[in-house]
Amino acid sequence: MLQTFVGSPDALGRFGDYGGRYAPEILVAPLDSLDATYREVKDTPGFQAEIAELFRQYSGRPTPLFYARRLSDHLGGADIYLKREDLLHTGAHKINNCLGQALLARQMGKRRIIAETGAGQHGVATATVSALFGMDCVVYMGSEDMRRQALNVFRMRLLGAEVVGVDAGSCTLKEAISEAMRDWASSFETTHYMLGSALGPHPYPLIVRDFQRVIGVEAREQFLEASDGALPDLLIACVGGGSNAIGLFHRFLDDSVAMVGVEAGGHGTALGEHAARFSGGIPGVLQGTKSYILQDEDGQIALTHSVSAGLDYAAVGPEHAWLRDLGRVQYTSCSDGDALAAVNTLSRLEGIIPALESAHAVAEAIKRAPSATGQSFVLNLSGRGDKDIGILRENMPELG
Ligand SMILES: *Cc1c(COP(=O)(O)O)cnc(C)c1O
């Protein structure tokens, strides 16, 4: 019998041994309030209709499921379908979650939004929906990230957000998250913390997954229609915190469909050279949740590296840790070099420049397709590559 996977974590937010809520006492009340609000509204016709309308009119859903004929022919094996989240407003799947959380913030009467961002993509999506809802927006960002991502800092400011630099530790995402948590502890009466991936203390991993689940719901229907009622053989998605991957996977968990999540293999297997939590990490607690984490022998959080900023984080979402231990989803990693090569391949064969994050999934499809004749793959193209043009250009000097 097929084990049933679809559902929710337990009341404490635990996915098996993972997840939960490892948060300071002061944050229990706002987390409970978010959880209660979400459960109260999520299945009401009003909430469902409003989010469906925002998806359709504002962010551009449903996104197409595109058969990549030239890529498939070139690889000479599996038929590869691309779920085009790259076509959404702001260029990636992150907007799905931000629109949902903005509705929850409004429901709770909160007029101020805070968020943290690493590369700036979640900050831009948060600033975007804050403008749309007429809410004040403050984005915390490590000062080193602000320097590296000056264009996204400008975008957020153009959208009316305040960007606050964080000068502590490595001056990157981890410190920005801590600062956002500190803000929230003293501001939650008026402020919603908009967390950007399927991570953090309960109920965030559940809420973010549910708002991203639309990816797989659409893809499943679209695939069934395109293939006379058959299901795909394999789903492929990149895994940073894990929101786009769980968004694609979740609706298929009870089907007999294989799934693979692709982490950032960076440029080596030593600690500090990658962000492959499942091959290099061990279970632990980071920023409110229990999951696989990259840490050194003393339990200090390791530095991570990836050419794609969105995959460059020391922890992975707890639901993925659970699915991995159950053997329901397989996880692998892809090197910086293979991801860059995959950007090239997809650009030339299909006229689609993928985000470097998404290119990790493309690279896995390129690896597997030749020996998978007769199979169909559905690959989540989580974002478009415009944001990465600077990095791509540095890495492809032959193109000028
Ligand atoms: C942020 C980002 C990711 C990684 O985040 P997940 O929560 O793992 O989905 C992947 N792709 C793109 C395009 C992103 O912007």
Short mmCIF file of C-alpha atoms and ligand atoms in Angstrom, two decimals, residues 85-86 90-94 119 121-122 196-199 208 212 215 237-247 262 277 308-312 316-317 320 354-359 380-385 387-388, ligand 1:
data_model
loop_
_atom_site.label_atom_id
_atom_site.label_comp_id
_atom_site.label_asym_id
_atom_site.label_seq_id
_atom_site.Cartn_x
_atom_site.Cartn_y
_atom_site.Cartn_z
CA GLU A 85 7.65 30.00 -12.59
CA ASP A 86 10.24 32.25 -14.21
CA THR A 90 9.26 39.69 -10.19
CA GLY A 91 10.72 36.71 -12.04
CA ALA A 92 10.45 33.80 -9.60
CA HIS A 93 8.16 31.71 -7.41
CA LYS A 94 8.82 33.79 -4.28
CA ALA A 119 20.72 38.07 -2.42
CA GLN A 121 15.21 38.31 -4.25
CA HIS A 122 12.93 37.75 -1.26
CA GLY A 196 10.87 33.75 2.59
CA SER A 197 11.26 29.97 2.42
CA ALA A 198 9.87 26.75 3.90
CA LEU A 199 12.02 27.27 6.99
CA VAL A 208 5.05 28.77 2.94
CA GLN A 212 3.80 27.38 -3.02
CA ILE A 215 3.01 25.02 -8.51
CA ALA A 237 13.64 21.04 -8.44
CA CYS A 238 16.48 22.95 -6.84
CA VAL A 239 16.53 23.18 -3.04
CA GLY A 240 17.64 26.24 -1.11
CA GLY A 241 15.34 26.58 1.88
CA GLY A 242 13.14 24.28 -0.13
CA SER A 243 10.02 26.29 -0.99
CA ASN A 244 9.91 25.89 -4.76
CA ALA A 245 10.75 22.19 -4.47
CA ILE A 246 8.10 21.37 -1.86
CA GLY A 247 5.71 23.55 -3.88
CA VAL A 262 19.09 19.39 -6.13
CA ARG A 277 23.13 19.98 3.62
CA SER A 308 23.63 30.93 -6.85
CA ALA A 309 22.85 33.10 -3.83
CA GLY A 310 19.36 31.61 -3.39
CA LEU A 311 20.76 28.15 -2.60
CA ASP A 312 23.50 29.44 -0.32
CA VAL A 316 17.25 23.08 4.59
CA GLY A 317 13.49 23.11 5.22
CA HIS A 320 12.58 17.93 3.10
CA PRO A 354 17.18 30.34 -16.21
CA ALA A 355 18.12 31.65 -12.78
CA LEU A 356 21.33 30.05 -11.51
CA GLU A 357 19.28 28.34 -8.79
CA SER A 358 16.94 26.76 -11.35
CA ALA A 359 19.94 25.81 -13.48
CA ASN A 380 10.54 23.46 -11.89
CA LEU A 381 12.06 26.50 -13.55
CA SER A 382 11.86 28.52 -10.33
CA GLY A 383 13.15 31.81 -11.74
CA ARG A 384 14.60 33.69 -14.65
CA GLY A 385 18.25 34.55 -15.09
CA LYS A 387 19.22 38.87 -11.97
CA ASP A 388 22.31 36.72 -12.60
C1 LIG B 1 15.22 32.02 -3.70
C2 LIG B 1 15.24 31.17 -4.91
C3 LIG B 1 15.39 29.76 -4.83
C4 LIG B 1 15.65 29.03 -3.55
O1 LIG B 1 14.65 29.10 -2.60
P1 LIG B 1 13.70 27.85 -2.28
O2 LIG B 1 12.98 28.29 -1.07
O3 LIG B 1 14.56 26.66 -2.07
O4 LIG B 1 12.81 27.68 -3.45
C5 LIG B 1 15.32 29.03 -6.00
N1 LIG B 1 15.15 29.62 -7.20
C6 LIG B 1 15.02 30.96 -7.31
C7 LIG B 1 14.84 31.54 -8.66
C8 LIG B 1 15.06 31.78 -6.18
O5 LIG B 1 14.93 33.11 -6.31
#
